[in-house]
Every structure is written in structure tokens, then in C-alpha cells.
Amino acid sequence: MIRFFVEFFGAMSLFLAITQLSSNRLNLSVKIYQVQSLFLTLSIFSIGIATGEFELFLSSFLNLLIKVVLIPYFLFRILEKVKIDREVSMYLNITNSLLLSILIVIFSFYITNKIHISGEVIAHQIFPLSIGIILIGSFIMVVRKKAITQIIGFLTIENGILLAGTSLTKGMPMIVEIGVFFDVFIGVLMAGVLAFQIRTTVDSMDTSKLTSLKE
Amino acid sequence: MKNIILGFLQVFIVVAISPFIKTFIHKIKCILRGQKGPSLFQAYKDLYKLFNKEVVISKDASFISRIAPYMVLISTLWAVTFLPVFSKYTLLSFSGDIIALVYILAFGIFFIALYGLDQGSAFGGLGSSREVTIAALAESSLMLIIFTFALQTGSTNIGEIFEKVHEIGLSSVPVSFAFALISLLLVSLAENARIPFDNPETHLELTMVHEAMILETSGRHLALFELSSYIKLAIYLTVASNLFFPIGFYKETSILLLALSIVIFLIKVLLFSIPVALIEMSIAKFRFFRVPEILTLAFILSLISLIVYHV
């Protein structure tokens, strides 16, 4: 039964990563990221119930605090300051990127099919799911132009890594985990400031326009 | 004999509760908006009122306009006769499977689209073209969801699929189920003209899809169209609740357990109609050109669910 919940929440995270590709508004992207982190929290919490390790509960709580509350709050603040410029712009249109995402998911299921994971693992399907989330996150970083969406792609990758880590190894040591959370939070703060600076210098958050910068 | 009674009882239940479900969703939306909302039996009153009014048909309309409302209702009822609600003994379970159910519903869409074209008004053709576009895009994902379950249970007979699902329960392939659930949600929102795709409550020319086709309808014909759209929503909710929440005494035939499983079924359907109301509350209607993108998403999710099941 617990395996059902772990895999269900993991699958919802992958679903929201795919939905990220179909969003055409920056607000919507941040909201989708928020819900995805919520499902990730639930998945880690279920693994915590299954293994009974206290550190996993702490990790899920930190996840809730930082990824569902603080980072989206900060990104919404940036979007408020930017005001106009709310449209997502991309190199590949939505339909095509969705069609490519199916190839990514098939690929991640195909490559992990060959890997035999030993040791006691609660949910076997979680590993291909998190590989899929990681690959789709990097795909988001590649196909999207705006700085904020690239931050979101990075955060999606991070979510996938966290899901893989907790589901396969029952969580890293606590000190490492806190370090990672802190790192991600500071990274997003800096990237946000950087995005805002890009906006003030080139008058747009479009990173493809950075090539026109001259001395 | 007993099986025939069970079959008629199932058809009766789906038809009888369908207006109630519609008002139930509306009532939840009203409560969430802070309004009082209509009484829970408003849809029955509306249907009664409409059935007592006379039909006005445009003088340019052909015989299609006369038969289309009846054909749409007949196709919907025909689909219900395939649909196992709380027992696998349906009226036509020997002659068709879940694929037949999907295409009989498509038969109804065909007639309603013809009706829209036949009216000779400016909006009818527009509505028909949009409706057929949405239906064609949604159908592939619906078929893939069905194939997922058909592969899992080794049969395309809808009664057997439901019985197997009730036997094994949900816990076998959760990843596949999660994707199929979301995909079915998107498809049924699209097919039943609910808010992200279409809003039947408005009469704005830019947003009309379903409403544009039946804009000129009045009286009894309108009542028939409304009733068949209610029944269609009830069909989708029944399929979803039986596939994704397999609780109940599906195999039993004793009277007491049957009564209990009917009650469970009603609770399940009301439970599954809550997300529909919540989605309608929280999202605005999409532009029409966004619809293919969202239906692509549904298609991809159903394809993933099929692949994940297979891997």
C-alpha cells in the first residue's frame, strides 16, 4: 500500500514536469513548480512512513518550507517587479516539445530497465521516474529562452535528483541534506537577482539577447 | 431474467442520477463562490419545463433537425446499455466492448454536429467544426487509456475489465494509473464541454462550442440535448470511478450486497464530480488554439501510461 503512494506521488511529479513544458505563462510555471514540490514532499513523507527514519520526516518538512513556500514566494516577487514580460518564449513550440518529452520518458524507462538495483528498495518504478524528471528539467533549460524558466528547469532537475536520492538510499545524511537545501535556496536567490539584472541591462529577460551585448 | 433486470436497473440508475450530478457540480461551484446556488433538483425541474414547451424549427431546416435530438439521445442511451455500473451483467454486454462504447458516443457527436450545420445560422457551423476538432483530438487518448486497461486485464469487454480491476485493486501499477487518471480527466473535460475547453453557460460568440450548435434549439429538442449531455457526463464519471476507485461488491448478486454497492457507486460518482467542480472554479476558459496543446498533453500522458505498464 505504501509503495502505491510513493509511486503515485512520484508519477504526479513527473506529470507536473511534463505540464511545465505546456505552460505559456511565467506565473503558471512557478505555480506548477510549487505543486510539483508539494508532491515530492508527499512522496518523501511516504518513504519516511515506510522506513520509519526520522531524518526523512525532517527532510520532507524542509522541502515543504523551502520549495513550496520560500522559493516560489521569491520567484513571484521577481515576477511582480518585472511586471510586463510574463509570456514564456521558447525555441521549440509547445506541441513539439511535448512530443519530444514522450521520447525522453521512454528513453529513461528504457535505460533504467537494464539496471538491476540491489538492496531493499521500496518502489522500483521511482528510479525511472526521477531520471525522467531530471532529463525533462534539462530539456526545459535548453528549449526555454527566459532566465526565470531556466531557473525553473534547474529546480526541476534538483527535484528529480532529490526524488532519486531519497527513494534509493533512504536519504542522505542529515547534514548533507541541509547543506543541499541551503545551497539550492541561495542558488535560486542569486539566480533571481541575476535574472533581474539581465532584465535591467538588456530590457528583457530573454537570455538569447545576451549575445548582442557589446562592451 | 435476473441479468435483464440488473441491466435495466443499471441503465435506469445512470439516467436517473445524471441531472442530479450536473446540479451537484453547479451547487459546489456556487458554494465556493459564496453564492447560495439552486436547489439540488433544479435540473429535473428544467427538463420538465422544457419537455412541456413546443418546438420551433427554422423553415430552412431539413429533416435532420427533426431526427437529430432523438438520435443523440438514442446513441447516449445505447452507450449506457454497454456500461456496467455496479454489476457486469449489462443489457448488451454480449455484443460489444468498451471500444464500441466510445464509438457509439462518437455517433452522437456526429448527429449533434450535423444538427449544428443544418440550422443555417452563422454559429452552427462554427460550433460543429470546433466540436468535431475537439472530439477527434480527444478520441486517440481515450482509446489509449482503454488499451492500457485492456492489456492489463486481457480483455476489451468492459464488464470483464471492471471485474478484474475490482479484483486486483489499484496497487499493482500505480505509475501507469496516475497517468491514465490525469489523461482521462483531461479527455472527459474536453468531451463533456466543461470549462477549460468550453463553457456551456455562456453565449459569447468567441467561446461557444457546444452551445453554438444547439443555439437555435427550443422546447422538447433542447430538453433532449440537455438530457443526453447530462447522461454523457454520468457515463464518463462512471467509467472513471469504476476504473480508478475500485471499491464495492462487483461480483455479488445477492439483493443486500447489490443495494450496498449501489450506495457505494453513488458516493463514488459524487466524489469524482468534486474535482470537476474544483477545476472549473480555479481555471479560466482557454483560448480555442490552446485546446490542441492541452489535448496533446492528454495524449502523451495516456501513451506514457501504456508504455509504463508495458515496461
Coordinates of C-alpha atoms in Angstrom, one line a residue:
Chain A
M1 CA 0.0 0.0 0.0
I2 CA 2.8 2.4 0.9
R3 CA 4.5 1.6 -2.3
F4 CA 1.4 2.7 -4.1
F5 CA 1.5 6.1 -2.5
V6 CA 5.3 6.6 -3.1
E7 CA 5.0 5.7 -6.8
F8 CA 1.7 7.6 -7.2
F9 CA 3.2 10.8 -5.9
G10 CA 6.4 10.3 -7.9
A11 CA 4.3 9.8 -11.0
M12 CA 2.5 13.1 -10.2
S13 CA 5.8 14.8 -10.0
L14 CA 6.8 13.6 -13.5
F15 CA 3.4 14.6 -14.8
L16 CA 3.9 18.1 -13.4
A17 CA 7.3 18.2 -15.0
I18 CA 5.7 17.4 -18.4
T19 CA 3.0 20.0 -17.7
Q20 CA 5.8 22.5 -17.1
L21 CA 6.5 22.1 -20.9
S22 CA 3.0 23.1 -21.8
S23 CA 2.7 26.2 -19.7
N24 CA 2.9 29.5 -21.6
R25 CA 2.9 31.9 -18.6
L26 CA 5.7 32.5 -16.1
N27 CA 3.2 32.7 -13.2
L28 CA 1.8 29.3 -14.2
S29 CA 5.3 27.8 -14.4
V30 CA 6.1 28.9 -10.9
K31 CA 2.8 27.5 -9.6
I32 CA 3.4 24.2 -11.4
Y33 CA 6.8 24.0 -9.7
Q34 CA 5.1 24.7 -6.4
V35 CA 2.6 21.9 -6.8
Q36 CA 5.4 19.6 -8.0
S37 CA 7.4 20.2 -4.9
L38 CA 4.3 19.5 -2.8
F39 CA 4.0 16.1 -4.4
L40 CA 7.7 15.5 -3.9
T41 CA 7.3 16.3 -0.2
L42 CA 4.4 13.9 0.0
S43 CA 6.5 11.2 -1.7
I44 CA 9.4 11.7 0.7
F45 CA 6.9 11.7 3.6
S46 CA 5.5 8.3 2.4
I47 CA 9.0 6.9 2.2
G48 CA 9.6 8.1 5.7
I49 CA 6.5 6.3 6.9
A50 CA 7.6 3.1 5.1
T51 CA 11.2 3.1 6.6
G52 CA 10.4 4.9 9.9
E53 CA 13.5 7.1 9.7
F54 CA 13.2 10.4 11.4
E55 CA 15.6 12.2 9.0
L56 CA 13.2 11.7 6.1
F57 CA 10.4 13.5 8.0
L58 CA 12.8 16.3 8.7
S59 CA 13.8 16.4 5.1
S60 CA 10.2 16.5 3.9
F61 CA 9.5 19.3 6.3
L62 CA 12.5 21.3 5.0
N63 CA 11.3 20.5 1.4
L64 CA 7.9 21.9 2.3
L65 CA 9.3 25.0 3.8
I66 CA 11.9 25.9 1.2
K67 CA 10.5 24.6 -2.1
V68 CA 6.8 25.1 -1.6
V69 CA 6.9 28.3 0.4
L70 CA 10.1 30.3 0.2
I71 CA 11.4 29.8 -3.4
P72 CA 8.0 30.3 -5.1
Y73 CA 7.5 33.4 -2.9
F74 CA 10.8 34.8 -4.1
L75 CA 10.1 33.9 -7.7
F76 CA 6.7 35.6 -7.5
R77 CA 8.4 38.7 -6.1
I78 CA 10.7 38.8 -9.1
L79 CA 7.8 38.4 -11.5
E80 CA 6.0 41.2 -9.7
K81 CA 9.0 43.5 -10.2
V82 CA 9.4 42.6 -13.8
K83 CA 5.6 43.4 -14.4
I84 CA 5.4 43.1 -18.2
D85 CA 7.3 40.3 -19.9
R86 CA 5.1 37.5 -18.5
E87 CA 5.0 35.3 -21.6
V88 CA 7.2 32.3 -21.9
S89 CA 9.3 32.4 -25.0
M90 CA 10.8 29.3 -26.4
Y91 CA 12.9 27.8 -29.2
L92 CA 10.6 24.9 -29.8
N93 CA 6.8 25.3 -29.7
I94 CA 4.6 23.6 -27.0
T95 CA 3.3 20.8 -29.1
N96 CA 6.7 19.7 -30.4
S97 CA 8.4 19.9 -27.0
L98 CA 5.6 17.8 -25.6
L99 CA 6.1 15.2 -28.3
L100 CA 9.8 15.2 -27.6
S101 CA 9.1 14.7 -23.9
I102 CA 7.4 11.4 -24.6
L103 CA 10.7 10.3 -26.2
I104 CA 12.6 11.4 -23.1
V105 CA 10.3 9.4 -20.8
I106 CA 10.5 6.3 -23.0
F107 CA 14.3 6.7 -23.0
S108 CA 14.5 7.0 -19.2
F109 CA 12.3 3.9 -18.8
Y110 CA 14.4 2.0 -21.4
I111 CA 17.8 2.7 -19.9
T112 CA 16.8 2.0 -16.3
N113 CA 15.2 -1.2 -17.4
K114 CA 18.6 -2.7 -17.8
I115 CA 19.9 -1.6 -14.4
H116 CA 19.3 -4.0 -11.6
I117 CA 19.1 -2.3 -8.3
S118 CA 20.1 -4.5 -5.4
G119 CA 19.3 -3.9 -1.8
E120 CA 15.9 -3.2 -0.3
V121 CA 14.2 -0.5 -2.4
I122 CA 10.6 0.5 -1.5
A123 CA 9.5 1.4 -5.0
H124 CA 11.2 0.2 -8.1
Q125 CA 9.4 2.5 -10.6
I126 CA 10.6 5.6 -8.7
F127 CA 14.1 5.4 -10.3
P128 CA 13.0 5.7 -14.0
L129 CA 10.5 8.4 -12.9
S130 CA 13.2 10.5 -11.3
I131 CA 15.5 10.0 -14.3
G132 CA 12.7 11.3 -16.5
I133 CA 12.2 14.3 -14.2
I134 CA 15.9 15.1 -14.4
L135 CA 16.0 14.8 -18.2
I136 CA 12.9 16.9 -18.7
G137 CA 14.3 19.5 -16.4
S138 CA 17.4 19.8 -18.5
F139 CA 15.2 19.8 -21.6
I140 CA 13.3 22.8 -20.1
M141 CA 16.6 24.6 -19.6
V142 CA 17.5 24.0 -23.2
V143 CA 14.3 24.9 -25.0
R144 CA 13.2 27.9 -23.0
K145 CA 14.7 31.4 -23.5
K146 CA 13.8 33.4 -20.4
A147 CA 16.0 33.4 -17.4
I148 CA 13.2 32.6 -14.9
T149 CA 12.2 29.5 -16.9
Q150 CA 15.8 28.3 -16.9
I151 CA 15.9 28.7 -13.1
I152 CA 12.7 26.6 -13.0
G153 CA 14.4 24.0 -15.2
F154 CA 17.3 23.8 -12.8
L155 CA 14.9 23.4 -9.9
T156 CA 13.1 20.6 -11.7
I157 CA 16.4 18.8 -12.1
E158 CA 17.1 19.3 -8.4
N159 CA 13.7 17.8 -7.6
G160 CA 14.4 14.8 -9.7
I161 CA 17.8 14.2 -8.0
L162 CA 16.2 14.5 -4.6
L163 CA 13.5 12.0 -5.5
A164 CA 16.1 9.5 -6.8
G165 CA 18.3 10.0 -3.8
T166 CA 15.6 9.6 -1.1
S167 CA 13.9 6.7 -2.8
L168 CA 17.0 4.7 -3.5
T169 CA 19.2 5.3 -0.4
K170 CA 16.6 6.2 2.2
G171 CA 18.0 9.7 2.4
M172 CA 21.5 11.1 2.6
P173 CA 23.0 12.0 6.0
M174 CA 21.1 14.9 7.5
I175 CA 24.0 17.4 7.4
V176 CA 24.4 16.8 3.6
E177 CA 20.7 17.2 3.0
I178 CA 20.5 20.5 4.9
G179 CA 23.6 21.7 3.0
V180 CA 21.9 20.8 -0.3
F181 CA 18.7 22.6 0.6
F182 CA 20.6 25.7 1.7
D183 CA 22.7 25.6 -1.5
V184 CA 19.6 25.4 -3.7
F185 CA 18.0 28.3 -1.8
I186 CA 21.0 30.5 -2.1
G187 CA 21.5 29.5 -5.7
V188 CA 17.9 30.5 -6.6
L189 CA 18.3 33.8 -4.7
M190 CA 21.4 34.6 -6.7
A191 CA 19.9 33.5 -10.0
G192 CA 16.9 35.6 -9.3
V193 CA 19.0 38.7 -8.7
L194 CA 21.0 37.8 -11.8
A195 CA 17.7 37.5 -13.8
F196 CA 16.6 40.9 -12.6
Q197 CA 20.0 42.4 -13.5
I198 CA 19.7 40.9 -17.0
R199 CA 16.3 42.5 -17.3
T200 CA 17.6 45.9 -16.3
T201 CA 20.6 45.7 -18.7
V202 CA 19.0 44.3 -21.8
D203 CA 15.4 45.4 -21.1
S204 CA 14.2 41.8 -21.4
M205 CA 14.7 38.5 -19.6
D206 CA 15.4 36.8 -22.8
T207 CA 18.8 35.2 -22.5
S208 CA 19.2 34.8 -26.2
K209 CA 19.5 38.6 -26.4
L210 CA 22.6 38.5 -24.3
T211 CA 24.7 37.8 -27.4
S212 CA 24.0 41.3 -28.6
L213 CA 25.9 42.7 -25.6
K214 CA 28.9 44.7 -26.6
E215 CA 31.4 46.5 -24.4
Chain B
M1 CA -34.1 -13.0 -16.4
K2 CA -32.3 -11.7 -13.4
N3 CA -29.5 -10.4 -15.6
I4 CA -32.0 -8.4 -17.7
I5 CA -33.5 -6.8 -14.6
L6 CA -30.0 -5.9 -13.5
G7 CA -29.3 -4.4 -16.9
F8 CA -32.4 -2.3 -16.9
L9 CA -31.7 -1.2 -13.3
Q10 CA -28.2 0.0 -14.3
V11 CA -29.5 2.0 -17.2
F12 CA -32.2 3.5 -15.1
I13 CA -29.8 4.5 -12.3
V14 CA -27.4 6.2 -14.7
V15 CA -30.2 8.1 -16.4
A16 CA -31.9 9.0 -13.2
I17 CA -28.9 10.4 -11.4
S18 CA -27.4 12.3 -14.4
P19 CA -29.3 15.6 -13.9
F20 CA -28.6 15.4 -10.2
I21 CA -24.8 15.2 -10.9
K22 CA -25.0 18.2 -13.1
T23 CA -26.7 20.3 -10.4
F24 CA -24.4 18.9 -7.8
I25 CA -21.4 20.2 -9.7
H26 CA -23.1 23.6 -10.2
K27 CA -24.0 23.7 -6.5
I28 CA -20.4 23.1 -5.4
K29 CA -19.3 25.9 -7.7
C30 CA -21.9 28.3 -6.3
I31 CA -21.0 27.5 -2.7
L32 CA -17.3 28.0 -3.4
R33 CA -18.1 31.4 -5.0
G34 CA -20.1 32.3 -1.8
Q35 CA -23.5 32.1 -3.5
K36 CA -26.4 30.1 -2.4
G37 CA -27.0 28.3 -5.6
P38 CA -30.1 26.5 -7.0
S39 CA -31.8 23.6 -5.3
L40 CA -30.2 20.2 -5.9
F41 CA -33.2 19.1 -8.1
Q42 CA -33.1 22.2 -10.4
A43 CA -32.1 20.2 -13.5
Y44 CA -35.1 17.9 -13.2
K45 CA -37.4 21.0 -13.0
D46 CA -35.7 22.5 -16.0
L47 CA -36.1 19.3 -18.0
Y48 CA -39.8 19.1 -17.0
K49 CA -40.3 22.7 -18.1
L50 CA -38.6 22.2 -21.4
F51 CA -40.4 19.0 -22.2
N52 CA -43.7 20.8 -21.9
K53 CA -42.8 23.5 -24.3
E54 CA -43.4 23.3 -28.1
V55 CA -40.6 23.0 -30.6
V56 CA -39.9 25.9 -33.0
I57 CA -37.9 24.8 -36.1
S58 CA -36.4 27.2 -38.7
K59 CA -38.3 26.8 -42.0
D60 CA -34.9 26.2 -43.8
A61 CA -34.1 23.2 -41.6
S62 CA -34.3 19.8 -43.2
F63 CA -35.4 16.5 -41.6
I64 CA -32.0 16.2 -39.9
S65 CA -33.2 18.8 -37.4
R66 CA -36.2 16.7 -36.6
I67 CA -34.4 13.5 -36.0
A68 CA -31.1 14.7 -34.6
P69 CA -32.2 15.3 -31.0
Y70 CA -33.7 11.8 -30.8
M71 CA -30.6 10.2 -32.5
V72 CA -28.3 11.9 -30.0
L73 CA -30.4 10.7 -27.1
I74 CA -30.7 7.2 -28.6
S75 CA -26.9 6.9 -29.1
T76 CA -26.3 8.0 -25.5
L77 CA -28.8 5.5 -24.1
W78 CA -27.3 2.9 -26.3
A79 CA -23.9 3.6 -24.8
V80 CA -25.4 3.3 -21.4
T81 CA -26.7 -0.2 -22.2
F82 CA -23.0 -1.2 -22.6
L83 CA -21.9 0.3 -19.3
P84 CA -21.6 -1.8 -16.2
V85 CA -22.4 0.3 -13.2
F86 CA -22.4 -2.0 -10.2
S87 CA -22.7 -5.4 -11.9
K88 CA -21.1 -6.8 -15.0
Y89 CA -24.4 -8.0 -16.4
T90 CA -25.4 -5.2 -18.8
L91 CA -28.1 -5.4 -21.4
L92 CA -25.7 -5.6 -24.3
S93 CA -22.6 -6.9 -22.7
F94 CA -22.6 -10.0 -25.0
S95 CA -22.4 -7.9 -28.2
G96 CA -19.9 -5.1 -27.6
D97 CA -17.0 -3.9 -25.7
I98 CA -15.5 -0.6 -24.4
I99 CA -14.4 0.3 -27.9
A100 CA -18.0 0.1 -29.1
L101 CA -19.0 2.4 -26.2
V102 CA -16.5 5.0 -27.3
Y103 CA -17.6 4.9 -30.9
I104 CA -21.3 4.9 -30.1
L105 CA -20.8 8.1 -28.2
A106 CA -19.0 9.4 -31.3
F107 CA -22.1 8.6 -33.3
G108 CA -24.0 11.0 -31.1
I109 CA -21.4 13.7 -31.7
F110 CA -21.8 13.1 -35.4
F111 CA -25.5 13.9 -35.2
I112 CA -25.2 16.9 -33.0
A113 CA -22.6 18.3 -35.4
L114 CA -25.0 17.7 -38.3
Y115 CA -27.7 19.5 -36.4
G116 CA -25.5 22.5 -35.9
L117 CA -24.7 22.6 -39.7
D118 CA -28.4 22.1 -40.6
Q119 CA -29.7 25.1 -38.7
G120 CA -28.4 27.5 -41.4
S121 CA -27.3 30.1 -38.7
A122 CA -23.9 31.7 -38.6
F123 CA -22.9 30.0 -35.3
G124 CA -24.0 26.5 -36.1
G125 CA -21.2 25.6 -38.5
L126 CA -18.6 27.2 -36.2
G127 CA -19.7 25.2 -33.3
S128 CA -19.8 22.0 -35.3
S129 CA -16.3 22.5 -36.6
R130 CA -14.9 23.2 -33.1
E131 CA -16.8 20.3 -31.6
V132 CA -15.5 17.8 -34.2
T133 CA -12.0 19.1 -33.8
I134 CA -12.0 18.6 -30.0
A135 CA -13.7 15.2 -30.3
A136 CA -11.2 13.9 -32.9
L137 CA -8.2 15.1 -30.8
A138 CA -9.6 13.6 -27.6
E139 CA -10.5 10.2 -29.0
S140 CA -7.0 8.9 -29.5
S141 CA -6.1 9.5 -25.9
L142 CA -9.3 7.9 -24.7
M143 CA -8.6 4.8 -26.8
L144 CA -5.1 4.6 -25.4
I145 CA -6.3 4.7 -21.8
I146 CA -8.7 1.9 -22.7
F147 CA -6.0 -0.1 -24.2
T148 CA -3.9 0.3 -21.0
F149 CA -6.7 -1.4 -19.0
A150 CA -7.4 -3.9 -21.8
L151 CA -3.8 -5.0 -21.7
Q152 CA -3.8 -5.3 -18.0
T153 CA -7.0 -7.4 -17.8
G154 CA -6.5 -9.3 -21.1
S155 CA -9.9 -8.4 -22.4
T156 CA -11.7 -5.5 -24.1
N157 CA -15.1 -6.4 -22.7
I158 CA -15.9 -3.6 -20.4
G159 CA -17.6 -5.8 -17.8
E160 CA -14.6 -8.1 -17.5
I161 CA -12.2 -5.1 -17.3
F162 CA -14.2 -3.7 -14.4
E163 CA -14.4 -7.0 -12.7
K164 CA -10.7 -7.7 -12.9
V165 CA -9.9 -4.2 -11.7
H166 CA -12.2 -4.7 -8.7
E167 CA -10.4 -8.0 -8.1
I168 CA -6.8 -6.9 -8.2
G169 CA -7.3 -3.4 -6.9
L170 CA -5.3 -0.4 -7.6
S171 CA -1.9 -1.2 -6.1
S172 CA -0.4 -3.2 -9.0
V173 CA 0.8 -0.5 -11.4
P174 CA 0.4 2.9 -9.7
V175 CA 2.5 4.9 -12.1
S176 CA 0.5 3.8 -15.1
F177 CA -2.7 4.5 -13.2
A178 CA -1.7 8.0 -12.2
F179 CA -1.0 9.0 -15.8
A180 CA -4.2 7.3 -17.1
L181 CA -6.2 9.1 -14.4
I182 CA -5.0 12.6 -15.4
S183 CA -5.4 11.8 -19.0
L184 CA -8.9 10.6 -18.5
L185 CA -9.7 13.7 -16.5
L186 CA -8.5 15.9 -19.4
V187 CA -10.3 13.9 -22.0
S188 CA -13.6 13.9 -20.1
L189 CA -13.4 17.6 -19.5
A190 CA -12.9 18.1 -23.3
E191 CA -15.6 15.7 -24.3
N192 CA -18.2 17.0 -21.9
A193 CA -17.7 20.6 -22.7
R194 CA -16.5 21.6 -19.3
I195 CA -14.7 24.8 -18.5
P196 CA -11.1 24.8 -19.7
F197 CA -12.3 23.7 -23.1
D198 CA -15.8 25.1 -23.4
N199 CA -18.3 26.8 -21.2
P200 CA -21.9 25.9 -21.9
E201 CA -23.2 28.6 -19.6
T202 CA -22.1 31.5 -21.7
H203 CA -23.4 32.7 -25.0
L204 CA -20.4 34.6 -26.2
E205 CA -19.6 34.0 -29.8
L206 CA -15.9 33.7 -29.3
T207 CA -16.1 31.0 -26.7
M208 CA -19.1 28.9 -27.7
V209 CA -18.6 25.3 -28.8
H210 CA -21.3 23.1 -27.6
E211 CA -23.8 25.9 -27.1
A212 CA -23.2 27.3 -30.6
M213 CA -24.6 24.1 -32.1
I214 CA -27.8 24.0 -30.1
L215 CA -28.3 27.7 -30.1
E216 CA -31.5 27.6 -32.2
T217 CA -33.0 24.6 -30.3
S218 CA -36.1 25.1 -28.2
G219 CA -38.6 23.2 -26.2
R220 CA -38.5 19.4 -26.3
H221 CA -35.5 19.2 -28.6
L222 CA -33.4 21.3 -26.2
A223 CA -34.5 19.1 -23.3
L224 CA -33.3 16.0 -25.3
F225 CA -29.9 17.6 -26.0
E226 CA -29.5 18.6 -22.4
L227 CA -30.5 15.2 -21.0
S228 CA -28.1 13.5 -23.3
S229 CA -25.2 15.8 -22.3
Y230 CA -26.0 15.0 -18.6
I231 CA -26.0 11.3 -19.3
K232 CA -22.7 11.6 -21.2
L233 CA -21.1 13.2 -18.2
A234 CA -22.5 10.5 -16.0
I235 CA -21.1 7.8 -18.3
Y236 CA -17.6 9.3 -18.0
L237 CA -17.8 9.7 -14.3
T238 CA -19.0 6.0 -14.0
V239 CA -16.1 4.8 -16.1
A240 CA -13.6 6.9 -14.1
S241 CA -15.0 5.9 -10.7
N242 CA -15.1 2.2 -11.6
L243 CA -11.6 2.2 -13.0
F244 CA -9.8 4.3 -10.5
F245 CA -11.6 3.7 -7.3
P246 CA -12.5 0.0 -7.5
I247 CA -14.4 -0.4 -4.2
G248 CA -17.7 -2.2 -4.0
F249 CA -19.1 -5.7 -4.4
Y250 CA -18.8 -6.0 -8.1
K251 CA -19.3 -9.8 -8.4
E252 CA -22.0 -10.4 -5.9
T253 CA -25.7 -10.8 -6.9
S254 CA -27.5 -11.0 -3.6
I255 CA -30.0 -8.3 -3.0
L256 CA -28.5 -6.7 0.1
L257 CA -25.0 -6.5 -1.3
L258 CA -26.4 -5.1 -4.6
A259 CA -28.1 -2.3 -2.6
L260 CA -24.9 -1.6 -0.8
S261 CA -22.9 -1.5 -3.9
I262 CA -25.4 0.9 -5.5
V263 CA -24.9 3.2 -2.5
I264 CA -21.2 2.9 -2.8
F265 CA -21.4 3.7 -6.5
L266 CA -23.5 6.9 -5.9
I267 CA -20.9 8.0 -3.3
K268 CA -18.0 7.3 -5.7
V269 CA -19.6 9.3 -8.5
L270 CA -20.3 12.3 -6.3
L271 CA -16.7 12.0 -5.1
F272 CA -15.4 12.1 -8.6
S273 CA -17.5 15.0 -9.6
I274 CA -15.9 17.2 -7.0
P275 CA -12.6 17.6 -8.9
V276 CA -14.5 18.7 -11.9
A277 CA -16.1 21.5 -9.9
L278 CA -12.8 22.5 -8.4
I279 CA -11.1 22.7 -11.8
E280 CA -14.0 24.7 -13.2
M281 CA -13.6 27.1 -10.2
S282 CA -9.9 27.6 -10.5
I283 CA -9.2 27.8 -14.2
A284 CA -10.5 30.2 -16.8
K285 CA -11.5 29.0 -20.2
F286 CA -8.6 28.5 -22.6
R287 CA -8.4 30.1 -26.0
F288 CA -9.5 27.7 -28.6
F289 CA -6.0 27.5 -30.1
R290 CA -4.7 26.3 -26.7
V291 CA -7.0 23.3 -26.8
P292 CA -4.9 21.1 -29.2
E293 CA -1.9 21.7 -26.9
I294 CA -3.7 20.5 -23.8
L295 CA -5.1 17.5 -25.7
T296 CA -1.6 16.7 -26.9
L297 CA -0.7 16.7 -23.2
A298 CA -3.6 14.2 -22.6
F299 CA -2.4 12.1 -25.5
I300 CA 1.2 12.0 -24.2
L301 CA 0.1 11.1 -20.7
S302 CA -2.0 8.2 -22.0
L303 CA 0.8 7.0 -24.2
I304 CA 3.2 7.1 -21.2
S305 CA 0.7 5.1 -19.1
L306 CA 0.6 2.5 -21.8
I307 CA 4.4 2.3 -22.1
V308 CA 4.9 2.3 -18.3
Y309 CA 2.5 -0.6 -18.0
H310 CA 4.4 -2.5 -20.7
V311 CA 7.9 -1.8 -19.2

